[in-house]
Tab-separated table of N, CA, C and O in Angstrom:
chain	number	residue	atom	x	y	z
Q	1	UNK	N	0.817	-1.198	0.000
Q	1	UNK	CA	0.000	0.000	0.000
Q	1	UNK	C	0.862	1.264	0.000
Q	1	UNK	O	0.325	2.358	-0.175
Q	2	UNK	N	1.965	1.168	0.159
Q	2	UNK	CA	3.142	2.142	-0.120
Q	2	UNK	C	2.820	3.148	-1.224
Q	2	UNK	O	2.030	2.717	-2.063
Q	3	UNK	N	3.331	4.597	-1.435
Q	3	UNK	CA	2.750	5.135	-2.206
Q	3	UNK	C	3.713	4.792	-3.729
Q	3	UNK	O	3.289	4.534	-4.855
Q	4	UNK	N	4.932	4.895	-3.300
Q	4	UNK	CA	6.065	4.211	-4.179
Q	4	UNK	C	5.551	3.058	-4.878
Q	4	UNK	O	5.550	3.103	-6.108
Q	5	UNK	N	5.069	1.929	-4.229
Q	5	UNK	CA	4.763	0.679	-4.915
Q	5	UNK	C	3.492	1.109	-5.809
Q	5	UNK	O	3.555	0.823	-7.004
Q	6	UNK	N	2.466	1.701	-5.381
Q	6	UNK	CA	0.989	2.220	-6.085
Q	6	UNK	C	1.647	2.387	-7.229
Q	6	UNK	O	1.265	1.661	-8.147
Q	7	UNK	N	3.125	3.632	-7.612
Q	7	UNK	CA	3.370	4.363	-8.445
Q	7	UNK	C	4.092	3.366	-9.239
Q	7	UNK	O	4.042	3.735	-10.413
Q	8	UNK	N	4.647	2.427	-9.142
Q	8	UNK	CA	5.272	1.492	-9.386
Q	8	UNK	C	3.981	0.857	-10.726
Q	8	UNK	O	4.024	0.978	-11.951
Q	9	UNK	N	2.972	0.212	-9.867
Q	9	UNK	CA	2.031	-0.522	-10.188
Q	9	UNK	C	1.417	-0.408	-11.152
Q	9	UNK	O	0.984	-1.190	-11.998
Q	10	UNK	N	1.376	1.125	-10.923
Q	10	UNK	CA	0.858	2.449	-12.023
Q	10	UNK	C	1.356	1.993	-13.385
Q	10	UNK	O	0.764	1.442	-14.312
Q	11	UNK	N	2.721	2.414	-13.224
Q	11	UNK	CA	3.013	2.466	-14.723
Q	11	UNK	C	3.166	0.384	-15.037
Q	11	UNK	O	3.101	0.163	-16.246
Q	12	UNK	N	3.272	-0.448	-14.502
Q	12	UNK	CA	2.981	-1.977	-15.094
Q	12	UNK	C	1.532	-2.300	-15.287
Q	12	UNK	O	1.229	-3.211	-16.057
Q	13	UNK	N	0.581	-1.599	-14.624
Q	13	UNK	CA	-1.065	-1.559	-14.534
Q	13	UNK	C	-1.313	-2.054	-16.625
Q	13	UNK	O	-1.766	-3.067	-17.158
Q	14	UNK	N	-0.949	-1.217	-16.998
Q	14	UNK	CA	-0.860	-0.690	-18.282
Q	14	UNK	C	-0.447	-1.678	-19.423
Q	14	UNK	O	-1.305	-2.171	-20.154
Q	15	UNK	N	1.009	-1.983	-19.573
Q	15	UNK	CA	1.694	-3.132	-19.691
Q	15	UNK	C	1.619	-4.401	-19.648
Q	15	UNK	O	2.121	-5.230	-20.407
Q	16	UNK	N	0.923	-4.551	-18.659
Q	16	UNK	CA	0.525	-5.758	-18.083
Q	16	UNK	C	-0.865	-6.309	-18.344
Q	16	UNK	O	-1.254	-7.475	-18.270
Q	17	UNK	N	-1.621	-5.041	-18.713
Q	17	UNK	CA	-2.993	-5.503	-18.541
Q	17	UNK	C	-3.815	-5.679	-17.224
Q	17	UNK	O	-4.793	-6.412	-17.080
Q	18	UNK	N	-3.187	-4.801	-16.213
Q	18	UNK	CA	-3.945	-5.682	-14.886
Q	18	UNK	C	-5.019	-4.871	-14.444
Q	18	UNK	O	-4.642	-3.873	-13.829
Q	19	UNK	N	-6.524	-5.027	-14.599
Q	19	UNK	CA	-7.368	-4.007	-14.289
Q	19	UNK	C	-7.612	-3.670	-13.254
Q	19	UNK	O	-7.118	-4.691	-12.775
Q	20	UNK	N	-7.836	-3.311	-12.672
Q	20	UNK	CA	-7.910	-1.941	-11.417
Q	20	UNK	C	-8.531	-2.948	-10.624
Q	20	UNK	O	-7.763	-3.328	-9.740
Q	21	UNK	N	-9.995	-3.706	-10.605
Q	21	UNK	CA	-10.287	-4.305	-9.697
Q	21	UNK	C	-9.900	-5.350	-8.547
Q	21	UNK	O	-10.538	-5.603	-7.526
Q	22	UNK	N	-8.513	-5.965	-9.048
Q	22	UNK	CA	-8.280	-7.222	-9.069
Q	22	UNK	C	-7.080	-6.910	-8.365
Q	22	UNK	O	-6.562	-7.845	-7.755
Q	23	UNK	N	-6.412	-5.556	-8.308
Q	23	UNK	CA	-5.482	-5.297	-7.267
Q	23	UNK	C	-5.695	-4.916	-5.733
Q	23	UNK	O	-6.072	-3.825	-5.305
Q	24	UNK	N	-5.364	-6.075	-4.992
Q	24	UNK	CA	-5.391	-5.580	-3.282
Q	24	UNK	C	-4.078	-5.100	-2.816
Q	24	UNK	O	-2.986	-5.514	-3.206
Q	25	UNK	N	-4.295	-4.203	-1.960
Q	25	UNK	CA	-3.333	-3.791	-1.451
Q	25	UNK	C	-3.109	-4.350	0.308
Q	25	UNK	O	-4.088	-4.167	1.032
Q	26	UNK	N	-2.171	-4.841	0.788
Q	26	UNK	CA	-1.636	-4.954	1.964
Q	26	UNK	C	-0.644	-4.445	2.505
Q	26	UNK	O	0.545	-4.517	2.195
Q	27	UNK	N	-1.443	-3.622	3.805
Q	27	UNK	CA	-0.206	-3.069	4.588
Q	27	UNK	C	1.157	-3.685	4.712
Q	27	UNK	O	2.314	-3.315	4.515
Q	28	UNK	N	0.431	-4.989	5.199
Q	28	UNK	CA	1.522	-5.911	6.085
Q	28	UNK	C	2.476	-6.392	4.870
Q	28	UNK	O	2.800	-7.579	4.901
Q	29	UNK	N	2.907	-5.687	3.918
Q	29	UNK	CA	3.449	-6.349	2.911
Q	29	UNK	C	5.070	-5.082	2.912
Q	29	UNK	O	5.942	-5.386	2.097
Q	30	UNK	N	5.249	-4.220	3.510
Q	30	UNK	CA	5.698	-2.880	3.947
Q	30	UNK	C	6.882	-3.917	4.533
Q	30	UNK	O	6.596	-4.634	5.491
Q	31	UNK	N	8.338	-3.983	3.880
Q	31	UNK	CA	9.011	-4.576	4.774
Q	31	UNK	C	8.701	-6.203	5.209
Q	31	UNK	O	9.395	-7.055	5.764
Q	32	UNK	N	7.725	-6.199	4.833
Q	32	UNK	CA	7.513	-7.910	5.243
Q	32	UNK	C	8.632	-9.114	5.449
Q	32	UNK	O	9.179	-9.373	4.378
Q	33	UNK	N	8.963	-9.669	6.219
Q	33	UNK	CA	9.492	-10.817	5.809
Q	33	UNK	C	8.874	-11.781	5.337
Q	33	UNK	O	7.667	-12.016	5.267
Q	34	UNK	N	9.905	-12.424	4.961
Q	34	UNK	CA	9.859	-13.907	3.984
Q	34	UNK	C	8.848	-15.289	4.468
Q	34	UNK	O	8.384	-16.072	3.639
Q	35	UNK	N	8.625	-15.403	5.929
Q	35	UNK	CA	7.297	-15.704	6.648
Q	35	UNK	C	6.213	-15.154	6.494
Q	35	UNK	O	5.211	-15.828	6.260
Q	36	UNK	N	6.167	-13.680	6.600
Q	36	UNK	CA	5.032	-12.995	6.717
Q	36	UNK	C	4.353	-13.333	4.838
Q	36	UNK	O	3.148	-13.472	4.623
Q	37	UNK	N	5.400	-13.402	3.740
Q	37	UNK	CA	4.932	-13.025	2.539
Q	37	UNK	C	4.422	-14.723	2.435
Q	37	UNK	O	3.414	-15.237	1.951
Q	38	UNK	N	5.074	-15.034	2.810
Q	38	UNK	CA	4.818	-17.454	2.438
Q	38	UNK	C	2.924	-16.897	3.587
Q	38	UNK	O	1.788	-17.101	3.159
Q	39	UNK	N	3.128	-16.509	4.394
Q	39	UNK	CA	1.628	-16.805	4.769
Q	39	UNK	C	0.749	-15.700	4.402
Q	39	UNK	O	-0.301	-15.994	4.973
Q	40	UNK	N	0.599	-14.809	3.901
Q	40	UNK	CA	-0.142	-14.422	2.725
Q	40	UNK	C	-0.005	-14.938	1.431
Q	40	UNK	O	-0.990	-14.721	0.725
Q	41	UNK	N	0.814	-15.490	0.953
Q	41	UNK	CA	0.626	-16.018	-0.444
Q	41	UNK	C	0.033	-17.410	0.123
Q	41	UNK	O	-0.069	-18.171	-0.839
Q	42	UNK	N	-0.299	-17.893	1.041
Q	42	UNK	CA	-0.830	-18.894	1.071
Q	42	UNK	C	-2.486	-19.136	1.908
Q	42	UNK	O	-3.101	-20.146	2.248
Q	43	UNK	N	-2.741	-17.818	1.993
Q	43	UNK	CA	-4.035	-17.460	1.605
Q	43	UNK	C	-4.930	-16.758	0.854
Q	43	UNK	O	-5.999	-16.248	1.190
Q	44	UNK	N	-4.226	-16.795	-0.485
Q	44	UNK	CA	-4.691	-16.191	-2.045
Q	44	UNK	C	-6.191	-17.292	-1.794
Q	44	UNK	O	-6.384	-18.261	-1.059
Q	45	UNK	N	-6.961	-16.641	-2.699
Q	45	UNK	CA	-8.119	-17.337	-3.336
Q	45	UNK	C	-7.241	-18.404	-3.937
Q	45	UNK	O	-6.028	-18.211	-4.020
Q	46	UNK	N	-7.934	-19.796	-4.464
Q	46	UNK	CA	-7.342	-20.886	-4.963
Q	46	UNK	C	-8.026	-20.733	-6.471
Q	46	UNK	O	-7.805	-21.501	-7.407
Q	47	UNK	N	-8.936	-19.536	-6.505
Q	47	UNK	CA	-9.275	-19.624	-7.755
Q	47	UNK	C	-8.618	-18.679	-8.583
Q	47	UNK	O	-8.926	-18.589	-9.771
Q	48	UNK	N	-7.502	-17.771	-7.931
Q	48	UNK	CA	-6.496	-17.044	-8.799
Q	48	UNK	C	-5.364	-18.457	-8.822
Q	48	UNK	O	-4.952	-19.267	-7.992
Q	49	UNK	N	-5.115	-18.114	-10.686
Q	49	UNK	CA	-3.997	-18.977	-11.271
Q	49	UNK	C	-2.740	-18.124	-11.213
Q	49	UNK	O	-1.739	-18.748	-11.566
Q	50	UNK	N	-2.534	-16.879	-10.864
Q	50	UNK	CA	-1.676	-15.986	-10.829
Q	50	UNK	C	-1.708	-15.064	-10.008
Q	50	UNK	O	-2.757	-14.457	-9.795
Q	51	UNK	N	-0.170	-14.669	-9.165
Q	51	UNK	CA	-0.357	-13.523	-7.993
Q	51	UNK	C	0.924	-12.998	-8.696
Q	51	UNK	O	1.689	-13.664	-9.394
Q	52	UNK	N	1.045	-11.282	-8.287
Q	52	UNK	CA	1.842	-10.908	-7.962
Q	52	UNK	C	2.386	-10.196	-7.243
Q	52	UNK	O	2.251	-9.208	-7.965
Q	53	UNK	N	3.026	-9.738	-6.217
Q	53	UNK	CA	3.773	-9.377	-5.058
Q	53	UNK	C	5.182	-8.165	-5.413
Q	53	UNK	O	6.341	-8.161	-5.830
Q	54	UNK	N	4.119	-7.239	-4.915
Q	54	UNK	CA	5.041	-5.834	-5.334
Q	54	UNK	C	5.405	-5.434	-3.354
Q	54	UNK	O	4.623	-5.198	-2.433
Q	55	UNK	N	6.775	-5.516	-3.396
Q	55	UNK	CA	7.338	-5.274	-2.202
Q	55	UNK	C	8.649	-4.910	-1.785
Q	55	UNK	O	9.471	-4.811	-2.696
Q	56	UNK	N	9.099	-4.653	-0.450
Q	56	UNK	CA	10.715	-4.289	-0.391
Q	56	UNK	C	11.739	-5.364	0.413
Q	56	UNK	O	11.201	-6.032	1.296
Q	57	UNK	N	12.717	-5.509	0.245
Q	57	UNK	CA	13.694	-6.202	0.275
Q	57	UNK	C	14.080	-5.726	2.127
Q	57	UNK	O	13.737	-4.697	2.709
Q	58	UNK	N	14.867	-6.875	2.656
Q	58	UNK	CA	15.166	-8.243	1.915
Q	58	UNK	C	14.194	-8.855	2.221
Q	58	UNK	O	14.624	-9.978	2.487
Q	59	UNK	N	12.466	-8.845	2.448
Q	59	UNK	CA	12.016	-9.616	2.009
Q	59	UNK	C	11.545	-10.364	0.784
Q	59	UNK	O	11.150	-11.514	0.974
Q	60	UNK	N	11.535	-10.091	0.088
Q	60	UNK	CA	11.307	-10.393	-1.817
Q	60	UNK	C	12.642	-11.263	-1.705
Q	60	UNK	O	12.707	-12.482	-1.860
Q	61	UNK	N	13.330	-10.694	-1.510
Q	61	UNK	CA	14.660	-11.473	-2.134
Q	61	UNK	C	15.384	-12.926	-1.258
Q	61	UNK	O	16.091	-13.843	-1.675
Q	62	UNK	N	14.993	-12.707	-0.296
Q	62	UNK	CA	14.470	-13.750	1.119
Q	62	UNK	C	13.602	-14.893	0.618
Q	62	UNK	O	13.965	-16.056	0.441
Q	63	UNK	N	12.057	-14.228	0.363
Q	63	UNK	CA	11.347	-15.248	-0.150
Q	63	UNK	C	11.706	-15.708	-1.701
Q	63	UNK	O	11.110	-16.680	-2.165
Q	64	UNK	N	12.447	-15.173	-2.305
Q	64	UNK	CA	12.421	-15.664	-3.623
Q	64	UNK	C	13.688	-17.074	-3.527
Q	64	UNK	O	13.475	-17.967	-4.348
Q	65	UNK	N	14.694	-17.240	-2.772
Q	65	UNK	CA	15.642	-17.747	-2.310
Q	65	UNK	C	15.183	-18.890	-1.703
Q	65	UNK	O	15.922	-19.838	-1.968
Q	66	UNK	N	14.146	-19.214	-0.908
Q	66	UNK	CA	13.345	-20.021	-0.183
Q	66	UNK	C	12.298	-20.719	-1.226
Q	66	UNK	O	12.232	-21.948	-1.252
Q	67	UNK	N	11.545	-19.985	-2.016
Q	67	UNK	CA	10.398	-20.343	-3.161
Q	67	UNK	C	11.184	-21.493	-3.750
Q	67	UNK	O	10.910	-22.690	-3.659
Q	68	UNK	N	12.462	-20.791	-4.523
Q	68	UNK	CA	13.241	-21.688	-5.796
Q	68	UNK	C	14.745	-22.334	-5.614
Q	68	UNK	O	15.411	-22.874	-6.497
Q	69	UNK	N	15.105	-22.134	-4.226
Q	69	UNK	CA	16.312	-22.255	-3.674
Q	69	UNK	C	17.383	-21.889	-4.899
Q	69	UNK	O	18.189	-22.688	-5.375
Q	70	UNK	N	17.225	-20.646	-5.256
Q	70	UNK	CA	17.881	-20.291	-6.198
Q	70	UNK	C	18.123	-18.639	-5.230
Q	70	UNK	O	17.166	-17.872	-5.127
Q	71	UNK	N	19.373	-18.326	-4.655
Q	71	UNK	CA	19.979	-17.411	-4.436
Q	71	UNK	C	20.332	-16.352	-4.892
Q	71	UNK	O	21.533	-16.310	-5.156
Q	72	UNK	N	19.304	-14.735	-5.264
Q	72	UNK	CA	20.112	-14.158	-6.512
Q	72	UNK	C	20.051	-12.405	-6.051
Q	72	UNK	O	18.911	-11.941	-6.048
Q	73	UNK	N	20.999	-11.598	-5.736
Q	73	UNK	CA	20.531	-10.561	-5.112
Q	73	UNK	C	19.384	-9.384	-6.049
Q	73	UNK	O	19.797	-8.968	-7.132
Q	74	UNK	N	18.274	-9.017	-5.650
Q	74	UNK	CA	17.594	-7.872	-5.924
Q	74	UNK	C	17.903	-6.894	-5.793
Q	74	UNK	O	17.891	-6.360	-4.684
Q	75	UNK	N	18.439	-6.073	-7.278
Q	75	UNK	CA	18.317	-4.573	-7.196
Q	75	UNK	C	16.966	-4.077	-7.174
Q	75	UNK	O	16.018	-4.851	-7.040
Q	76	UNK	N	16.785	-2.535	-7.328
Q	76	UNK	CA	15.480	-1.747	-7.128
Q	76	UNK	C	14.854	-2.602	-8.667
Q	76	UNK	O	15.472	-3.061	-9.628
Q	77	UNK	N	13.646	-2.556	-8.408
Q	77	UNK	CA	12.714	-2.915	-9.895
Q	77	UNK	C	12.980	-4.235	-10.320
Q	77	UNK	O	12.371	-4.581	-11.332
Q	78	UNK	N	13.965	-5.306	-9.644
Q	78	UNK	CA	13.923	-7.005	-10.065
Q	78	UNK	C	12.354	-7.146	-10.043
Q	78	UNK	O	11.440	-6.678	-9.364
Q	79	UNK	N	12.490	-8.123	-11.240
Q	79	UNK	CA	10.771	-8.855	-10.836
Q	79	UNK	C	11.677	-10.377	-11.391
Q	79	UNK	O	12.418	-10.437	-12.372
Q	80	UNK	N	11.380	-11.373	-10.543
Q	80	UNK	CA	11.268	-12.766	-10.473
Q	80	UNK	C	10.169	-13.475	-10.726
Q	80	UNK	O	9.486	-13.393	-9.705
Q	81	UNK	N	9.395	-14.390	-11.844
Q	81	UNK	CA	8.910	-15.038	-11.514
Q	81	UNK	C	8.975	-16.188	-11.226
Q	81	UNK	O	10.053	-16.705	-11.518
Q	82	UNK	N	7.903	-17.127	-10.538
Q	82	UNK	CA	8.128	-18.509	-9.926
Q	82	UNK	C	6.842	-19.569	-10.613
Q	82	UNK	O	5.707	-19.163	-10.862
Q	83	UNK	N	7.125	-20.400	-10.745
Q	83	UNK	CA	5.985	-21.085	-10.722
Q	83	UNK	C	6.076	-22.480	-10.194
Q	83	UNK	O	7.080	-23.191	-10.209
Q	84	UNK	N	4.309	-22.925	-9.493
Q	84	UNK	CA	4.679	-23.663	-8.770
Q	84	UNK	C	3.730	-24.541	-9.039
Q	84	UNK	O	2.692	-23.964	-9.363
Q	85	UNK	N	3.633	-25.892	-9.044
Q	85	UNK	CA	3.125	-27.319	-9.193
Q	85	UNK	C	1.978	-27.668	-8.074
Q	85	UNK	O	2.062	-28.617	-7.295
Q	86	UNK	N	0.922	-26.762	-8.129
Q	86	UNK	CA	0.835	-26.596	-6.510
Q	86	UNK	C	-0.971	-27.107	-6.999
Q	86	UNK	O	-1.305	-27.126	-8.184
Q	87	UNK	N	-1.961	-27.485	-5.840
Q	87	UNK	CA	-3.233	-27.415	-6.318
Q	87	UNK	C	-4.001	-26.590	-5.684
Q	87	UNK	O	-5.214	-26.502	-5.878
Q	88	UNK	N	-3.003	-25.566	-4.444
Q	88	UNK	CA	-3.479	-24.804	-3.476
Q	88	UNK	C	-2.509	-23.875	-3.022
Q	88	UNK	O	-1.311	-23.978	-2.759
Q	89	UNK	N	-3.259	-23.016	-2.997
Q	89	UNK	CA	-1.887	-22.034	-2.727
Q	89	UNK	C	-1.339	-22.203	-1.248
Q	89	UNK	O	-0.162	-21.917	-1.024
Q	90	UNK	N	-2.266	-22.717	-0.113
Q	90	UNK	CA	-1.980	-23.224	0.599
Q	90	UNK	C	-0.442	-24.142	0.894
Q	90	UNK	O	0.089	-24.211	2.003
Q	91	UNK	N	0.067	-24.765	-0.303
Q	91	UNK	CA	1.102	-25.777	-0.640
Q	91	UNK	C	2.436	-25.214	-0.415
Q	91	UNK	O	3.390	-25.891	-0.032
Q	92	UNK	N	2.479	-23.941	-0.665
Q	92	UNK	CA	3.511	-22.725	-1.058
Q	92	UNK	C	4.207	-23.039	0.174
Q	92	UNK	O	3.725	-22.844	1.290
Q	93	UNK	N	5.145	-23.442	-0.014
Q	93	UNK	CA	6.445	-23.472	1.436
Q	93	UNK	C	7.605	-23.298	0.104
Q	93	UNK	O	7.522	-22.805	-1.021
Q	94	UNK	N	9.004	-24.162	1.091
Q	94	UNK	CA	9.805	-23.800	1.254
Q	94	UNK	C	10.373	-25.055	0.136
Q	94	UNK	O	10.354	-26.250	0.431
Q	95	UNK	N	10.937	-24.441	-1.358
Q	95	UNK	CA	11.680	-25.210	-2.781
Q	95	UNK	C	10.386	-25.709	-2.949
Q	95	UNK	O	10.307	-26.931	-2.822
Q	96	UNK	N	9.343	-25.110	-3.201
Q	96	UNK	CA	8.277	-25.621	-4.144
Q	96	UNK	C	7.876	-24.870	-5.348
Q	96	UNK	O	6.807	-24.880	-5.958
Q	97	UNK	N	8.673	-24.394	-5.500
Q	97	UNK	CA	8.443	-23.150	-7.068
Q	97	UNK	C	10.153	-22.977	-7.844
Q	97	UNK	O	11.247	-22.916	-7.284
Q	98	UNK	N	9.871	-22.944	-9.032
Q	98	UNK	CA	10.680	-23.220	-10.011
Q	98	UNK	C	11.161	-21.563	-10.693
Q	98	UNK	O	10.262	-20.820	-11.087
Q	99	UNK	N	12.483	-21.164	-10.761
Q	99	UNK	CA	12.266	-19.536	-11.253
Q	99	UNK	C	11.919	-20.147	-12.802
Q	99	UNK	O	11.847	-21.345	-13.077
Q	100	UNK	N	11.748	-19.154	-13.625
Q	100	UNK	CA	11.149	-19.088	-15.050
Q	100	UNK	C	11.302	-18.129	-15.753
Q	100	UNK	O	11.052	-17.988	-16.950
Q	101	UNK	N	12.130	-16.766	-14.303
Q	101	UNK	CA	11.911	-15.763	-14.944
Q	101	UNK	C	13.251	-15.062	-13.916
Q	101	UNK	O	13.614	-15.605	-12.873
Q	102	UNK	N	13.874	-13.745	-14.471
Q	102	UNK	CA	14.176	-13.074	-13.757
Q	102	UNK	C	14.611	-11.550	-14.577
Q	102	UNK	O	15.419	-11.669	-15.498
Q	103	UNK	N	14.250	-10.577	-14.355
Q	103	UNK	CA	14.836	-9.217	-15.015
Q	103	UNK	C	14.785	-8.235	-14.142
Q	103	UNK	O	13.833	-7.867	-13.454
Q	104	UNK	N	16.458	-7.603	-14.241
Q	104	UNK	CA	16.917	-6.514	-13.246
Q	104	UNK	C	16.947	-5.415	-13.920
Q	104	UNK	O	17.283	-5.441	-15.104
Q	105	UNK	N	16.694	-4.563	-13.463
Q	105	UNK	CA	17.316	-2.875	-14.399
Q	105	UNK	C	18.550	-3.304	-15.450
Q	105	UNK	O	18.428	-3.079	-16.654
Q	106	UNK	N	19.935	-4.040	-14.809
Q	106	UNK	CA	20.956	-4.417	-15.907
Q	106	UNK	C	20.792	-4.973	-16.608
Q	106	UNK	O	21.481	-4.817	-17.616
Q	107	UNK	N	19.517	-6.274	-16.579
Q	107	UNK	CA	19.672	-7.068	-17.486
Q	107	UNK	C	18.349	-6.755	-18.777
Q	107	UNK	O	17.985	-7.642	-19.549
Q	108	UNK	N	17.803	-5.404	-18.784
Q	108	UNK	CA	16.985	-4.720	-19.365
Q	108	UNK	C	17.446	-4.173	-20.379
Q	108	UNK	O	16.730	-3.448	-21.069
């Protein structure tokens, strides 16, 4: 809910296609750790096939390390994606998601 991340969101809103309704915002996502983000992502609706998680370090980069046991540091604006074999988002722990994706400002 950061005003930074909104502005962030803003300009991928667009890009992305993501319509206005379908974005929640969470406080508790401000700094979060890598616990705090595994137990909100693991009470998503089970009927979203896709989340994404706009946040600040080192939690992102914490949980992304834990998701894919793939170790990789986050500059400002990394987006990682993961995907995971899962039938519930509930499932989401610790090396159950595969990276698929990764782009930093450098590698842009």
């Amino acid at each position: 809910s950061a005003k930074r991340e909104r502005e962030k969101l803003g300009m991928l809103r667009e890009k992305l296609e993501i319509e206005e309704g379908v974005v929640n915002y969470h406080d508790d996502l401000y700094c979060a750790s890598e616990k705090t983000l595994v137990e909100i992502i693991q009470k998503v609706d089970n009927s979203k096939n896709n989340i994404d998680i706009i946040a600040h370090n080192p939690g992102l980069e914490d949980l992304a390390a834990m998701l894919s046991d793939e170790s990789e540091p986050f500059a400002t604006c990394t987006v990682m994606q993961i995907e995971f074999e899962i039938d519930d988002w509930k499932q989401v722990d610790k090396v159950t998601g595969k990276r698929t994706l990764l782009l930093s400002p450098k590698t842009i």
